[in-house]
PDB file of C-alpha atoms in Angstrom:
ATOM      1  CA  MET A   1      23.228  -5.620  81.602  1.00 74.00           C
ATOM      2  CA  LYS A   2      21.692  -7.435  78.640  1.00 79.00           C
ATOM      3  CA  LYS A   3      19.082  -4.677  78.166  1.00 80.00           C
ATOM      4  CA  THR A   4      21.820  -2.035  78.211  1.00 84.00           C
ATOM      5  CA  MET A   5      23.783  -3.858  75.506  1.00 84.00           C
ATOM      6  CA  ILE A   6      20.670  -4.218  73.326  1.00 85.00           C
ATOM      7  CA  PHE A   7      19.813  -0.538  73.799  1.00 81.00           C
ATOM      8  CA  GLY A   8      23.430   0.426  73.000  1.00 82.00           C
ATOM      9  CA  GLY A   9      23.401  -1.720  69.844  1.00 84.00           C
ATOM     10  CA  ILE A  10      20.150  -0.160  68.652  1.00 86.00           C
ATOM     11  CA  LEU A  11      21.497   3.331  69.352  1.00 86.00           C
ATOM     12  CA  VAL A  12      24.699   2.621  67.405  1.00 85.00           C
ATOM     13  CA  ALA A  13      22.667   1.226  64.462  1.00 85.00           C
ATOM     14  CA  ILE A  14      20.483   4.355  64.419  1.00 86.00           C
ATOM     15  CA  LEU A  15      23.534   6.632  64.497  1.00 87.00           C
ATOM     16  CA  ILE A  16      25.210   4.720  61.648  1.00 82.00           C
ATOM     17  CA  GLY A  17      21.990   4.898  59.620  1.00 78.00           C
ATOM     18  CA  PHE A  18      21.767   8.647  60.243  1.00 77.00           C
ATOM     19  CA  VAL A  19      25.366   9.200  59.128  1.00 78.00           C
ATOM     20  CA  VAL A  20      24.802   7.155  55.949  1.00 76.00           C
ATOM     21  CA  LEU A  21      21.608   9.120  55.228  1.00 67.00           C
ATOM     22  CA  ILE A  22      23.329  12.489  55.670  1.00 68.00           C
ATOM     23  CA  GLN A  23      26.200  11.490  53.377  1.00 69.00           C
ATOM     24  CA  ASN A  24      24.065  10.043  50.573  1.00 65.00           C
ATOM     25  CA  VAL A  25      20.956  12.212  50.392  1.00 63.00           C
ATOM     26  CA  ASN A  26      21.056  15.706  48.935  1.00 62.00           C
ATOM     27  CA  PHE A  27      18.234  17.457  50.767  1.00 61.00           C
ATOM     28  CA  ASN A  28      18.341  20.325  48.228  1.00 62.00           C
ATOM     29  CA  ARG A  29      16.841  17.914  45.678  1.00 60.00           C
ATOM     30  CA  LEU A  30      13.810  16.886  47.712  1.00 62.00           C
ATOM     31  CA  GLY A  31      10.504  18.346  46.514  1.00 66.00           C
ATOM     32  CA  THR A  32      11.930  19.798  43.301  1.00 78.00           C
ATOM     33  CA  GLU A  33      11.110  19.774  39.605  1.00 85.00           C
ATOM     34  CA  SER A  34      13.779  18.689  37.123  1.00 89.00           C
ATOM     35  CA  TYR A  35      14.758  20.849  34.161  1.00 92.00           C
ATOM     36  CA  TYR A  36      17.435  20.069  31.607  1.00 94.00           C
ATOM     37  CA  VAL A  37      19.874  22.588  30.134  1.00 94.00           C
ATOM     38  CA  GLN A  38      22.969  22.613  27.972  1.00 92.00           C
ATOM     39  CA  ILE A  39      25.776  24.804  29.277  1.00 91.00           C
ATOM     40  CA  GLN A  40      26.714  27.858  27.242  1.00 86.00           C
ATOM     41  CA  ASP A  41      28.895  30.754  28.337  1.00 84.00           C
ATOM     42  CA  GLY A  42      28.581  31.857  31.945  1.00 85.00           C
ATOM     43  CA  ASN A  43      29.398  35.216  33.475  1.00 88.00           C
ATOM     44  CA  ARG A  44      32.447  35.275  35.741  1.00 90.00           C
ATOM     45  CA  VAL A  45      31.684  37.319  38.846  1.00 90.00           C
ATOM     46  CA  GLU A  46      34.171  38.480  41.467  1.00 89.00           C
ATOM     47  CA  ASP A  47      32.756  39.408  44.842  1.00 87.00           C
ATOM     48  CA  LYS A  48      33.888  39.978  48.418  1.00 86.00           C
ATOM     49  CA  ALA A  49      32.686  38.170  51.513  1.00 83.00           C
ATOM     50  CA  ASP A  50      31.791  40.080  54.678  1.00 86.00           C
ATOM     51  CA  ASN A  51      35.302  39.438  56.004  1.00 88.00           C
ATOM     52  CA  GLY A  52      36.831  41.092  52.903  1.00 85.00           C
ATOM     53  CA  GLU A  53      37.991  37.854  51.272  1.00 89.00           C
ATOM     54  CA  LYS A  54      37.560  37.760  47.483  1.00 90.00           C
ATOM     55  CA  TYR A  55      35.779  34.872  45.819  1.00 88.00           C
ATOM     56  CA  ILE A  56      34.748  34.019  42.268  1.00 90.00           C
ATOM     57  CA  TYR A  57      31.604  32.345  41.003  1.00 92.00           C
ATOM     58  CA  TYR A  58      29.998  31.827  37.614  1.00 94.00           C
ATOM     59  CA  GLU A  59      26.421  32.789  36.855  1.00 93.00           C
ATOM     60  CA  TYR A  60      24.436  31.026  34.150  1.00 94.00           C
ATOM     61  CA  ASN A  61      21.163  32.185  32.610  1.00 93.00           C
ATOM     62  CA  LEU A  62      19.834  29.378  30.407  1.00 91.00           C
ATOM     63  CA  GLU A  63      16.659  28.101  28.812  1.00 92.00           C
ATOM     64  CA  GLY A  64      15.696  24.806  30.440  1.00 91.00           C
ATOM     65  CA  PHE A  65      13.059  22.213  29.616  1.00 93.00           C
ATOM     66  CA  ASP A  66      11.145  19.806  31.828  1.00 91.00           C
ATOM     67  CA  LYS A  67      10.377  16.196  30.837  1.00 89.00           C
ATOM     68  CA  GLU A  68       7.360  17.381  28.807  1.00 90.00           C
ATOM     69  CA  GLY A  69       9.429  19.946  26.905  1.00 89.00           C
ATOM     70  CA  SER A  70       7.951  23.006  28.641  1.00 90.00           C
ATOM     71  CA  PRO A  71      10.480  25.879  28.686  1.00 92.00           C
ATOM     72  CA  LYS A  72      11.618  27.955  31.635  1.00 91.00           C
ATOM     73  CA  THR A  73      14.427  30.502  31.863  1.00 92.00           C
ATOM     74  CA  LEU A  74      16.646  29.559  34.785  1.00 92.00           C
ATOM     75  CA  THR A  75      19.449  31.430  36.515  1.00 92.00           C
ATOM     76  CA  PHE A  76      21.901  29.697  38.820  1.00 92.00           C
ATOM     77  CA  ARG A  77      25.421  30.007  40.185  1.00 91.00           C
ATOM     78  CA  ALA A  78      28.338  27.597  40.258  1.00 91.00           C
ATOM     79  CA  ASN A  79      31.567  27.955  42.193  1.00 89.00           C
ATOM     80  CA  LYS A  80      33.551  26.863  39.124  1.00 90.00           C
ATOM     81  CA  GLU A  81      33.227  27.314  35.383  1.00 90.00           C
ATOM     82  CA  LEU A  82      31.109  24.491  34.024  1.00 90.00           C
ATOM     83  CA  ARG A  83      32.097  22.493  30.955  1.00 90.00           C
ATOM     84  CA  LYS A  84      30.648  24.058  27.800  1.00 90.00           C
ATOM     85  CA  GLN A  85      28.076  21.954  25.939  1.00 90.00           C
ATOM     86  CA  ALA A  86      27.604  19.707  29.008  1.00 91.00           C
ATOM     87  CA  TYR A  87      24.047  18.677  29.859  1.00 93.00           C
ATOM     88  CA  LEU A  88      22.769  19.389  33.359  1.00 93.00           C
ATOM     89  CA  ARG A  89      19.705  18.386  35.308  1.00 92.00           C
ATOM     90  CA  LEU A  90      18.667  21.375  37.406  1.00 92.00           C
ATOM     91  CA  TYR A  91      16.606  20.808  40.528  1.00 92.00           C
ATOM     92  CA  VAL A  92      14.200  23.740  40.787  1.00 90.00           C
ATOM     93  CA  LYS A  93      12.096  24.880  43.732  1.00 86.00           C
ATOM     94  CA  GLU A  94       9.834  27.929  43.905  1.00 81.00           C
ATOM     95  CA  LYS A  95      12.799  30.110  44.918  1.00 83.00           C
ATOM     96  CA  GLY A  96      14.935  28.932  41.995  1.00 83.00           C
ATOM     97  CA  VAL A  97      17.608  26.362  41.286  1.00 85.00           C
ATOM     98  CA  SER A  98      18.595  24.496  44.448  1.00 84.00           C
ATOM     99  CA  SER A  99      21.024  21.967  42.974  1.00 86.00           C
ATOM    100  CA  TYR A 100      22.362  20.570  39.701  1.00 89.00           C
ATOM    101  CA  GLN A 101      24.161  17.548  38.334  1.00 89.00           C
ATOM    102  CA  GLU A 102      25.740  16.708  35.000  1.00 90.00           C
ATOM    103  CA  VAL A 103      23.904  14.062  32.959  1.00 91.00           C
ATOM    104  CA  GLN A 104      24.592  12.239  29.720  1.00 93.00           C
ATOM    105  CA  ALA A 105      22.473  12.975  26.633  1.00 88.00           C
ATOM    106  CA  ASN A 106      20.814   9.540  26.833  1.00 90.00           C
ATOM    107  CA  GLU A 107      19.534  10.352  30.352  1.00 89.00           C
ATOM    108  CA  ILE A 108      17.478  13.342  29.138  1.00 90.00           C
ATOM    109  CA  PRO A 109      13.768  12.756  28.427  1.00 91.00           C
ATOM    110  CA  GLU A 110      13.071  12.735  24.682  1.00 89.00           C
ATOM    111  CA  LYS A 111      10.888  15.886  24.555  1.00 88.00           C
ATOM    112  CA  ALA A 112      13.420  17.947  26.505  1.00 89.00           C
ATOM    113  CA  LYS A 113      16.274  16.565  24.400  1.00 87.00           C
ATOM    114  CA  MET A 114      14.559  17.611  21.152  1.00 86.00           C
ATOM    115  CA  LYS A 115      14.072  21.166  22.481  1.00 85.00           C
ATOM    116  CA  LEU A 116      17.717  21.387  23.604  1.00 85.00           C
ATOM    117  CA  GLU A 117      18.908  20.218  20.187  1.00 82.00           C
ATOM    118  CA  THR A 118      16.745  22.919  18.560  1.00 80.00           C
ATOM    119  CA  LEU A 119      18.375  25.576  20.758  1.00 74.00           C
ATOM    120  CA  GLY A 120      21.868  24.414  19.765  1.00 62.00           C
ATOM    121  CA  LYS A 121      21.258  24.928  16.044  1.00 55.00           C
TER     122      LYS A 121
END
């Protein structure tokens, strides 16, 4: 009986840990490089799903910079129109952008920030 309760407690702890991990870790960001962009105009695209339902997304094609200031042209989609002039950190894999998040200007590495400011002028 005591062994069963210990085993049950360990199993519950593992399940809780797994649930917390799934909720707090974005697996799309693992093994990626970070690039920084400033949002400009995006293209609004209307498309249809296989079931015929219409949906809208926005496509952005922007010049991004890594922490060393090296440029790369990046294309990604968002399911809503992103705030103009906002700074984003793009998580990039070999296939392209896998995820993004908005950041404040003071969170951008200095070399990338200088390049972004040059683009805005």
